[in-house]
Amino acid sequence: MSRILVVEDEAAIAELVSINLRHAGHEVTLAETADQAQAAVDHALPDLVLLDWMLPGRSGLSLAKHWRADPRTRALPVIMLTARAEEADRVAGLDAGADDYLSKPFSPSELMARIRAVLRRKAPEALDDAVEVAGLRLDPATRRVTFGGREVKVGPTEFRLLHFFMTHPERVHSRAQLLDRVWGDHVFIEERTVDVHVKRLREALAPVNCAAMIETSRGAGYRLTQHVRAESE
Ligand code: CA
């Protein structure tokens, strides 16, 4: 369901973690160094990063700080994995911008619980929780969209786009941000693609009079609002 980047140089831990994540339905990308992790993030923004502190070369801590300073990765959910458990280290990790901190050894169930908690707070579109805005309901588990009990037929890309909009209502998202967060790719897909799918999404929502919930913010991007303007396009 969610795309998780695991940055860990110890092969045994990387394998154990990725087996558990894949078993839980996540899509896993592995990186052994900070440079590999940066390359993976440059290619496609993951929903969450499990970042080992001690890596050969550049440390995970330094990488987390770098991501927090870059607008594209500022909000990227990061859980630091580390053998260190000292209070000072914990504080340094959180100061560097980690959303949570897990000391090795940890149990798979604790890892999953922490991942869910961070995603719920920062990337709810990566979870299977049903979401409702102004009567429009989307359920990722059943892949159904309904309004007042009426089913709304939505294509797979429009479904993901609507899910992202509904979990981040009222905020304007640029086309580049939508490509990053919905398509997972901001480089190889044209921004015009977003316009095409927004148009299709509005068409899908029209039969239940919800098309106007998807607003165009001129020069800025798109947003979903529950406060539909009377003169809305
Ligand atoms: Ca390590």
mmCIF file of N, CA, C and O in Angstrom, residues 107-195:
data_model
loop_
_atom_site.group_PDB
_atom_site.id
_atom_site.type_symbol
_atom_site.label_atom_id
_atom_site.label_comp_id
_atom_site.label_asym_id
_atom_site.label_seq_id
_atom_site.Cartn_x
_atom_site.Cartn_y
_atom_site.Cartn_z
ATOM 1 N N SER A 107 11.030 -5.122 17.769
ATOM 2 C CA SER A 107 10.182 -6.201 17.264
ATOM 3 C C SER A 107 9.461 -5.713 16.003
ATOM 4 O O SER A 107 9.176 -4.522 15.877
ATOM 5 N N PRO A 108 9.181 -6.636 15.078
ATOM 6 C CA PRO A 108 8.448 -6.244 13.861
ATOM 7 C C PRO A 108 7.124 -5.561 14.189
ATOM 8 O O PRO A 108 6.737 -4.603 13.515
ATOM 9 N N SER A 109 6.429 -6.028 15.251
ATOM 10 C CA SER A 109 5.127 -5.423 15.541
ATOM 11 C C SER A 109 5.285 -3.992 16.043
ATOM 12 O O SER A 109 4.467 -3.126 15.736
ATOM 13 N N GLU A 110 6.381 -3.726 16.775
ATOM 14 C CA GLU A 110 6.605 -2.347 17.205
ATOM 15 C C GLU A 110 6.929 -1.461 15.999
ATOM 16 O O GLU A 110 6.431 -0.338 15.880
ATOM 17 N N LEU A 111 7.745 -1.997 15.091
ATOM 18 C CA LEU A 111 8.079 -1.249 13.871
ATOM 19 C C LEU A 111 6.808 -0.889 13.100
ATOM 20 O O LEU A 111 6.616 0.254 12.679
ATOM 21 N N MET A 112 5.912 -1.876 12.920
ATOM 22 C CA MET A 112 4.671 -1.639 12.166
ATOM 23 C C MET A 112 3.794 -0.594 12.863
ATOM 24 O O MET A 112 3.189 0.252 12.201
ATOM 25 N N ALA A 113 3.736 -0.670 14.185
ATOM 26 C CA ALA A 113 2.908 0.285 14.936
ATOM 27 C C ALA A 113 3.456 1.704 14.781
ATOM 28 O O ALA A 113 2.703 2.655 14.594
ATOM 29 N N ARG A 114 4.787 1.843 14.837
ATOM 30 C CA ARG A 114 5.401 3.170 14.687
ATOM 31 C C ARG A 114 5.169 3.713 13.274
ATOM 32 O O ARG A 114 4.903 4.892 13.086
ATOM 33 N N ILE A 115 5.296 2.827 12.281
ATOM 34 C CA ILE A 115 5.085 3.240 10.892
ATOM 35 C C ILE A 115 3.649 3.760 10.718
ATOM 36 O O ILE A 115 3.419 4.824 10.147
ATOM 37 N N ARG A 116 2.692 3.005 11.242
ATOM 38 C CA ARG A 116 1.286 3.423 11.114
ATOM 39 C C ARG A 116 1.057 4.776 11.780
ATOM 40 O O ARG A 116 0.354 5.635 11.248
ATOM 41 N N ALA A 117 1.647 4.948 12.969
ATOM 42 C CA ALA A 117 1.440 6.197 13.706
ATOM 43 C C ALA A 117 2.010 7.390 12.932
ATOM 44 O O ALA A 117 1.373 8.434 12.830
ATOM 45 N N VAL A 118 3.202 7.215 12.378
ATOM 46 C CA VAL A 118 3.823 8.323 11.635
ATOM 47 C C VAL A 118 3.053 8.598 10.342
ATOM 48 O O VAL A 118 2.807 9.756 9.984
ATOM 49 N N LEU A 119 2.638 7.530 9.650
ATOM 50 C CA LEU A 119 1.878 7.732 8.409
ATOM 51 C C LEU A 119 0.535 8.409 8.695
ATOM 52 O O LEU A 119 0.098 9.285 7.950
ATOM 53 N N ARG A 120 -0.123 8.010 9.783
ATOM 54 C CA ARG A 120 -1.414 8.604 10.107
ATOM 55 C C ARG A 120 -1.273 10.104 10.300
ATOM 56 O O ARG A 120 -2.110 10.877 9.880
ATOM 57 N N ARG A 121 -0.152 10.495 10.904
ATOM 58 C CA ARG A 121 0.077 11.902 11.198
ATOM 59 C C ARG A 121 0.522 12.664 9.953
ATOM 60 O O ARG A 121 0.115 13.786 9.724
ATOM 61 N N LYS A 122 1.374 12.034 9.131
ATOM 62 C CA LYS A 122 2.023 12.805 8.065
ATOM 63 C C LYS A 122 1.661 12.399 6.639
ATOM 64 O O LYS A 122 1.820 13.195 5.719
ATOM 65 N N ALA A 123 1.216 11.165 6.433
ATOM 66 C CA ALA A 123 0.883 10.719 5.073
ATOM 67 C C ALA A 123 -0.315 9.774 5.111
ATOM 68 O O ALA A 123 -0.209 8.604 4.747
ATOM 69 N N PRO A 124 -1.485 10.275 5.584
ATOM 70 C CA PRO A 124 -2.641 9.375 5.742
ATOM 71 C C PRO A 124 -3.096 8.737 4.427
ATOM 72 O O PRO A 124 -3.769 7.710 4.448
ATOM 73 N N GLU A 125 -2.683 9.332 3.284
ATOM 74 C CA GLU A 125 -3.053 8.740 1.997
ATOM 75 C C GLU A 125 -2.350 7.403 1.774
ATOM 76 O O GLU A 125 -2.711 6.647 0.884
ATOM 77 N N ALA A 126 -1.325 7.112 2.604
ATOM 78 C CA ALA A 126 -0.606 5.844 2.455
ATOM 79 C C ALA A 126 -1.226 4.743 3.308
ATOM 80 O O ALA A 126 -0.746 3.621 3.325
ATOM 81 N N LEU A 127 -2.308 5.065 4.021
ATOM 82 C CA LEU A 127 -2.980 4.075 4.868
ATOM 83 C C LEU A 127 -4.310 3.645 4.247
ATOM 84 O O LEU A 127 -4.802 4.279 3.325
ATOM 85 N N ASP A 128 -4.875 2.581 4.807
ATOM 86 C CA ASP A 128 -6.127 2.038 4.271
ATOM 87 C C ASP A 128 -7.369 2.559 4.989
ATOM 88 O O ASP A 128 -8.456 2.049 4.790
ATOM 89 N N ASP A 129 -7.208 3.569 5.861
ATOM 90 C CA ASP A 129 -8.354 4.086 6.605
ATOM 91 C C ASP A 129 -9.338 4.790 5.670
ATOM 92 O O ASP A 129 -8.929 5.568 4.806
ATOM 93 N N ALA A 130 -10.621 4.524 5.862
ATOM 94 C CA ALA A 130 -11.643 5.213 5.068
ATOM 95 C C ALA A 130 -11.647 6.687 5.440
ATOM 96 O O ALA A 130 -11.356 7.057 6.575
ATOM 97 N N VAL A 131 -11.943 7.536 4.457
ATOM 98 C CA VAL A 131 -11.944 8.971 4.698
ATOM 99 C C VAL A 131 -13.221 9.581 4.125
ATOM 100 O O VAL A 131 -13.731 9.119 3.104
ATOM 101 N N GLU A 132 -13.765 10.586 4.819
ATOM 102 C CA GLU A 132 -15.009 11.217 4.368
ATOM 103 C C GLU A 132 -14.871 12.732 4.441
ATOM 104 O O GLU A 132 -14.403 13.276 5.442
ATOM 105 N N VAL A 133 -15.265 13.411 3.354
ATOM 106 C CA VAL A 133 -15.269 14.872 3.320
ATOM 107 C C VAL A 133 -16.597 15.314 2.726
ATOM 108 O O VAL A 133 -16.931 14.943 1.595
ATOM 109 N N ALA A 134 -17.355 16.064 3.500
ATOM 110 C CA ALA A 134 -18.626 16.639 3.032
ATOM 111 C C ALA A 134 -19.535 15.601 2.360
ATOM 112 O O ALA A 134 -20.112 15.856 1.305
ATOM 113 N N GLY A 135 -19.624 14.415 2.965
ATOM 114 C CA GLY A 135 -20.536 13.398 2.447
ATOM 115 C C GLY A 135 -19.925 12.471 1.422
ATOM 116 O O GLY A 135 -20.460 11.404 1.122
ATOM 117 N N LEU A 136 -18.795 12.894 0.878
ATOM 118 C CA LEU A 136 -18.086 12.040 -0.077
ATOM 119 C C LEU A 136 -17.193 11.099 0.721
ATOM 120 O O LEU A 136 -16.410 11.537 1.559
ATOM 121 N N ARG A 137 -17.345 9.787 0.454
ATOM 122 C CA ARG A 137 -16.610 8.802 1.249
ATOM 123 C C ARG A 137 -15.752 7.930 0.344
ATOM 124 O O ARG A 137 -16.202 7.467 -0.709
ATOM 125 N N LEU A 138 -14.504 7.726 0.762
ATOM 126 C CA LEU A 138 -13.580 6.896 -0.005
ATOM 127 C C LEU A 138 -13.019 5.839 0.933
ATOM 128 O O LEU A 138 -12.554 6.154 2.024
ATOM 129 N N ASP A 139 -13.103 4.582 0.489
ATOM 130 C CA ASP A 139 -12.615 3.481 1.317
ATOM 131 C C ASP A 139 -11.513 2.722 0.579
ATOM 132 O O ASP A 139 -11.786 1.957 -0.351
ATOM 133 N N PRO A 140 -10.245 2.936 0.952
ATOM 134 C CA PRO A 140 -9.137 2.276 0.251
ATOM 135 C C PRO A 140 -9.202 0.753 0.358
ATOM 136 O O PRO A 140 -8.761 0.057 -0.560
ATOM 137 N N ALA A 141 -9.739 0.242 1.459
ATOM 138 C CA ALA A 141 -9.778 -1.215 1.650
ATOM 139 C C ALA A 141 -10.674 -1.884 0.612
ATOM 140 O O ALA A 141 -10.341 -2.955 0.093
ATOM 141 N N THR A 142 -11.802 -1.253 0.301
ATOM 142 C CA THR A 142 -12.712 -1.839 -0.690
ATOM 143 C C THR A 142 -12.575 -1.154 -2.056
ATOM 144 O O THR A 142 -13.216 -1.551 -3.020
ATOM 145 N N ARG A 143 -11.748 -0.103 -2.112
ATOM 146 C CA ARG A 143 -11.544 0.707 -3.319
ATOM 147 C C ARG A 143 -12.868 1.264 -3.851
ATOM 148 O O ARG A 143 -13.103 1.284 -5.060
ATOM 149 N N ARG A 144 -13.743 1.687 -2.932
ATOM 150 C CA ARG A 144 -15.026 2.247 -3.342
ATOM 151 C C ARG A 144 -15.125 3.716 -2.948
ATOM 152 O O ARG A 144 -14.644 4.125 -1.895
ATOM 153 N N VAL A 145 -15.773 4.478 -3.823
ATOM 154 C CA VAL A 145 -16.102 5.869 -3.525
ATOM 155 C C VAL A 145 -17.617 5.973 -3.549
ATOM 156 O O VAL A 145 -18.260 5.491 -4.482
ATOM 157 N N THR A 146 -18.189 6.570 -2.508
ATOM 158 C CA THR A 146 -19.643 6.713 -2.467
ATOM 159 C C THR A 146 -20.014 8.118 -2.006
ATOM 160 O O THR A 146 -19.236 8.804 -1.340
ATOM 161 N N PHE A 147 -21.220 8.524 -2.403
ATOM 162 C CA PHE A 147 -21.769 9.790 -1.920
ATOM 163 C C PHE A 147 -23.240 9.532 -1.593
ATOM 164 O O PHE A 147 -24.017 9.181 -2.485
ATOM 165 N N GLY A 148 -23.576 9.671 -0.321
ATOM 166 C CA GLY A 148 -24.943 9.395 0.114
ATOM 167 C C GLY A 148 -25.391 8.004 -0.286
ATOM 168 O O GLY A 148 -26.533 7.795 -0.699
ATOM 169 N N GLY A 149 -24.481 7.037 -0.219
ATOM 170 C CA GLY A 149 -24.831 5.665 -0.560
ATOM 171 C C GLY A 149 -24.731 5.357 -2.046
ATOM 172 O O GLY A 149 -24.747 4.198 -2.440
ATOM 173 N N ARG A 150 -24.625 6.397 -2.866
ATOM 174 C CA ARG A 150 -24.481 6.168 -4.322
ATOM 175 C C ARG A 150 -23.040 5.908 -4.672
ATOM 176 O O ARG A 150 -22.149 6.642 -4.263
ATOM 177 N N GLU A 151 -22.809 4.874 -5.446
ATOM 178 C CA GLU A 151 -21.439 4.553 -5.842
ATOM 179 C C GLU A 151 -20.950 5.501 -6.937
ATOM 180 O O GLU A 151 -21.691 5.826 -7.862
ATOM 181 N N VAL A 152 -19.698 5.942 -6.798
ATOM 182 C CA VAL A 152 -19.078 6.811 -7.796
ATOM 183 C C VAL A 152 -17.998 6.007 -8.503
ATOM 184 O O VAL A 152 -17.105 5.460 -7.856
ATOM 185 N N LYS A 153 -18.117 5.919 -9.822
ATOM 186 C CA LYS A 153 -17.130 5.147 -10.592
ATOM 187 C C LYS A 153 -15.889 6.007 -10.834
ATOM 188 O O LYS A 153 -15.974 7.059 -11.465
ATOM 189 N N VAL A 154 -14.749 5.537 -10.317
ATOM 190 C CA VAL A 154 -13.506 6.299 -10.411
ATOM 191 C C VAL A 154 -12.385 5.379 -10.890
ATOM 192 O O VAL A 154 -12.227 4.274 -10.367
ATOM 193 N N GLY A 155 -11.613 5.830 -11.866
ATOM 194 C CA GLY A 155 -10.484 5.046 -12.371
ATOM 195 C C GLY A 155 -9.375 4.972 -11.333
ATOM 196 O O GLY A 155 -9.376 5.730 -10.364
ATOM 197 N N PRO A 156 -8.406 4.042 -11.520
ATOM 198 C CA PRO A 156 -7.373 3.833 -10.499
ATOM 199 C C PRO A 156 -6.516 5.073 -10.181
ATOM 200 O O PRO A 156 -6.242 5.353 -9.020
ATOM 201 N N THR A 157 -6.107 5.807 -11.195
ATOM 202 C CA THR A 157 -5.292 7.005 -10.941
ATOM 203 C C THR A 157 -6.124 8.091 -10.274
ATOM 204 O O THR A 157 -5.677 8.743 -9.324
ATOM 205 N N GLU A 158 -7.381 8.262 -10.753
ATOM 206 C CA GLU A 158 -8.272 9.258 -10.148
ATOM 207 C C GLU A 158 -8.580 8.886 -8.698
ATOM 208 O O GLU A 158 -8.727 9.762 -7.845
ATOM 209 N N PHE A 159 -8.641 7.578 -8.436
ATOM 210 C CA PHE A 159 -8.881 7.124 -7.057
ATOM 211 C C PHE A 159 -7.739 7.566 -6.146
ATOM 212 O O PHE A 159 -7.955 8.113 -5.064
ATOM 213 N N ARG A 160 -6.503 7.351 -6.597
ATOM 214 C CA ARG A 160 -5.344 7.743 -5.776
ATOM 215 C C ARG A 160 -5.271 9.251 -5.602
ATOM 216 O O ARG A 160 -4.954 9.769 -4.536
ATOM 217 N N LEU A 161 -5.606 9.962 -6.685
ATOM 218 C CA LEU A 161 -5.606 11.425 -6.636
ATOM 219 C C LEU A 161 -6.666 11.931 -5.647
ATOM 220 O O LEU A 161 -6.387 12.790 -4.800
ATOM 221 N N LEU A 162 -7.867 11.364 -5.734
ATOM 222 C CA LEU A 162 -8.948 11.758 -4.824
ATOM 223 C C LEU A 162 -8.583 11.416 -3.377
ATOM 224 O O LEU A 162 -8.838 12.201 -2.463
ATOM 225 N N HIS A 163 -7.958 10.253 -3.190
ATOM 226 C CA HIS A 163 -7.532 9.843 -1.842
ATOM 227 C C HIS A 163 -6.560 10.869 -1.263
ATOM 228 O O HIS A 163 -6.681 11.291 -0.116
ATOM 229 N N PHE A 164 -5.610 11.300 -2.079
ATOM 230 C CA PHE A 164 -4.644 12.295 -1.606
ATOM 231 C C PHE A 164 -5.340 13.615 -1.290
ATOM 232 O O PHE A 164 -5.131 14.209 -0.228
ATOM 233 N N PHE A 165 -6.204 14.071 -2.197
ATOM 234 C CA PHE A 165 -6.938 15.329 -1.958
ATOM 235 C C PHE A 165 -7.756 15.246 -0.659
ATOM 236 O O PHE A 165 -7.778 16.176 0.137
ATOM 237 N N MET A 166 -8.452 14.106 -0.474
ATOM 238 C CA MET A 166 -9.359 13.983 0.679
ATOM 239 C C MET A 166 -8.603 13.888 2.004
ATOM 240 O O MET A 166 -9.125 14.290 3.046
ATOM 241 N N THR A 167 -7.368 13.346 1.966
ATOM 242 C CA THR A 167 -6.586 13.266 3.200
ATOM 243 C C THR A 167 -5.815 14.565 3.460
ATOM 244 O O THR A 167 -5.223 14.722 4.525
ATOM 245 N N HIS A 168 -5.815 15.476 2.482
ATOM 246 C CA HIS A 168 -5.175 16.790 2.661
ATOM 247 C C HIS A 168 -6.109 17.881 2.148
ATOM 248 O O HIS A 168 -5.753 18.618 1.229
ATOM 249 N N PRO A 169 -7.339 17.950 2.728
ATOM 250 C CA PRO A 169 -8.326 18.890 2.200
ATOM 251 C C PRO A 169 -7.946 20.344 2.442
ATOM 252 O O PRO A 169 -7.159 20.626 3.341
ATOM 253 N N GLU A 170 -8.512 21.212 1.618
ATOM 254 C CA GLU A 170 -8.405 22.672 1.718
ATOM 255 C C GLU A 170 -7.028 23.212 1.317
ATOM 256 O O GLU A 170 -6.892 24.375 1.000
ATOM 257 N N ARG A 171 -6.007 22.382 1.341
ATOM 258 C CA ARG A 171 -4.667 22.862 0.983
ATOM 259 C C ARG A 171 -4.470 22.816 -0.523
ATOM 260 O O ARG A 171 -4.905 21.880 -1.186
ATOM 261 N N VAL A 172 -3.782 23.811 -1.068
ATOM 262 C CA VAL A 172 -3.471 23.822 -2.496
ATOM 263 C C VAL A 172 -2.191 23.020 -2.728
ATOM 264 O O VAL A 172 -1.202 23.203 -2.017
ATOM 265 N N HIS A 173 -2.258 22.113 -3.721
ATOM 266 C CA HIS A 173 -1.093 21.298 -4.059
ATOM 267 C C HIS A 173 -0.662 21.633 -5.481
ATOM 268 O O HIS A 173 -1.488 21.618 -6.396
ATOM 269 N N SER A 174 0.618 21.904 -5.660
ATOM 270 C CA SER A 174 1.115 22.193 -7.005
ATOM 271 C C SER A 174 1.126 20.892 -7.816
ATOM 272 O O SER A 174 1.080 19.793 -7.255
ATOM 273 N N ARG A 175 1.217 21.039 -9.118
ATOM 274 C CA ARG A 175 1.283 19.847 -9.980
ATOM 275 C C ARG A 175 2.507 18.998 -9.639
ATOM 276 O O ARG A 175 2.434 17.769 -9.624
ATOM 277 N N ALA A 176 3.641 19.656 -9.363
ATOM 278 C CA ALA A 176 4.867 18.911 -9.018
ATOM 279 C C ALA A 176 4.664 18.129 -7.722
ATOM 280 O O ALA A 176 5.089 16.973 -7.609
ATOM 281 N N GLN A 177 3.992 18.744 -6.745
ATOM 282 C CA GLN A 177 3.731 18.048 -5.478
ATOM 283 C C GLN A 177 2.810 16.855 -5.709
ATOM 284 O O GLN A 177 3.010 15.783 -5.130
ATOM 285 N N LEU A 178 1.799 17.031 -6.548
ATOM 286 C CA LEU A 178 0.869 15.930 -6.820
ATOM 287 C C LEU A 178 1.581 14.782 -7.537
ATOM 288 O O LEU A 178 1.350 13.616 -7.228
ATOM 289 N N LEU A 179 2.480 15.118 -8.467
ATOM 290 C CA LEU A 179 3.241 14.059 -9.152
ATOM 291 C C LEU A 179 4.085 13.295 -8.140
ATOM 292 O O LEU A 179 4.173 12.072 -8.178
ATOM 293 N N ASP A 180 4.709 14.032 -7.219
ATOM 294 C CA ASP A 180 5.534 13.405 -6.179
ATOM 295 C C ASP A 180 4.720 12.509 -5.259
ATOM 296 O O ASP A 180 5.124 11.394 -4.945
ATOM 297 N N ARG A 181 3.576 13.018 -4.810
ATOM 298 C CA ARG A 181 2.844 12.317 -3.761
ATOM 299 C C ARG A 181 1.848 11.289 -4.294
ATOM 300 O O ARG A 181 1.542 10.313 -3.622
ATOM 301 N N VAL A 182 1.330 11.509 -5.490
ATOM 302 C CA VAL A 182 0.316 10.592 -6.027
ATOM 303 C C VAL A 182 0.932 9.622 -7.039
ATOM 304 O O VAL A 182 0.646 8.429 -7.017
ATOM 305 N N TRP A 183 1.793 10.145 -7.890
ATOM 306 C CA TRP A 183 2.436 9.295 -8.908
ATOM 307 C C TRP A 183 3.769 8.756 -8.395
ATOM 308 O O TRP A 183 4.291 7.789 -8.913
ATOM 309 N N GLY A 184 4.367 9.431 -7.393
ATOM 310 C CA GLY A 184 5.662 9.026 -6.869
ATOM 311 C C GLY A 184 6.801 9.405 -7.810
ATOM 312 O O GLY A 184 7.890 8.873 -7.728
ATOM 313 N N ASP A 185 6.550 10.329 -8.703
ATOM 314 C CA ASP A 185 7.547 10.661 -9.713
ATOM 315 C C ASP A 185 7.332 12.101 -10.153
ATOM 316 O O ASP A 185 6.246 12.463 -10.564
ATOM 317 N N HIS A 186 8.364 12.904 -10.051
ATOM 318 C CA HIS A 186 8.192 14.310 -10.438
ATOM 319 C C HIS A 186 9.052 14.677 -11.629
ATOM 320 O O HIS A 186 9.080 15.804 -12.071
ATOM 321 N N VAL A 187 9.803 13.694 -12.135
ATOM 322 C CA VAL A 187 10.767 14.005 -13.181
ATOM 323 C C VAL A 187 10.315 13.503 -14.549
ATOM 324 O O VAL A 187 10.379 14.212 -15.539
ATOM 325 N N PHE A 188 9.814 12.267 -14.582
ATOM 326 C CA PHE A 188 9.589 11.623 -15.872
ATOM 327 C C PHE A 188 8.152 11.713 -16.369
ATOM 328 O O PHE A 188 7.819 11.177 -17.407
ATOM 329 N N ILE A 189 7.291 12.382 -15.589
ATOM 330 C CA ILE A 189 5.913 12.542 -16.035
ATOM 331 C C ILE A 189 5.637 14.025 -16.208
ATOM 332 O O ILE A 189 5.997 14.831 -15.356
ATOM 333 N N GLU A 190 4.988 14.392 -17.299
ATOM 334 C CA GLU A 190 4.685 15.793 -17.565
ATOM 335 C C GLU A 190 3.609 16.308 -16.612
ATOM 336 O O GLU A 190 2.684 15.585 -16.270
ATOM 337 N N GLU A 191 3.749 17.566 -16.224
ATOM 338 C CA GLU A 191 2.774 18.157 -15.304
ATOM 339 C C GLU A 191 1.372 18.190 -15.922
ATOM 340 O O GLU A 191 0.376 18.159 -15.215
ATOM 341 N N ARG A 192 1.315 18.217 -17.240
ATOM 342 C CA ARG A 192 0.019 18.223 -17.917
ATOM 343 C C ARG A 192 -0.797 16.967 -17.598
ATOM 344 O O ARG A 192 -2.028 16.973 -17.647
ATOM 345 N N THR A 193 -0.083 15.881 -17.283
ATOM 346 C CA THR A 193 -0.739 14.626 -16.902
ATOM 347 C C THR A 193 -1.694 14.859 -15.718
ATOM 348 O O THR A 193 -2.774 14.279 -15.653
ATOM 349 N N VAL A 194 -1.263 15.705 -14.790
ATOM 350 C CA VAL A 194 -2.095 16.005 -13.619
ATOM 351 C C VAL A 194 -3.411 16.635 -14.070
ATOM 352 O O VAL A 194 -4.494 16.243 -13.601
ATOM 353 N N ASP A 195 -3.318 17.579 -15.008
ATOM 354 C CA ASP A 195 -4.530 18.266 -15.496
ATOM 355 C C ASP A 195 -5.508 17.269 -16.118
ATOM 356 O O ASP A 195 -6.720 17.347 -15.907
#
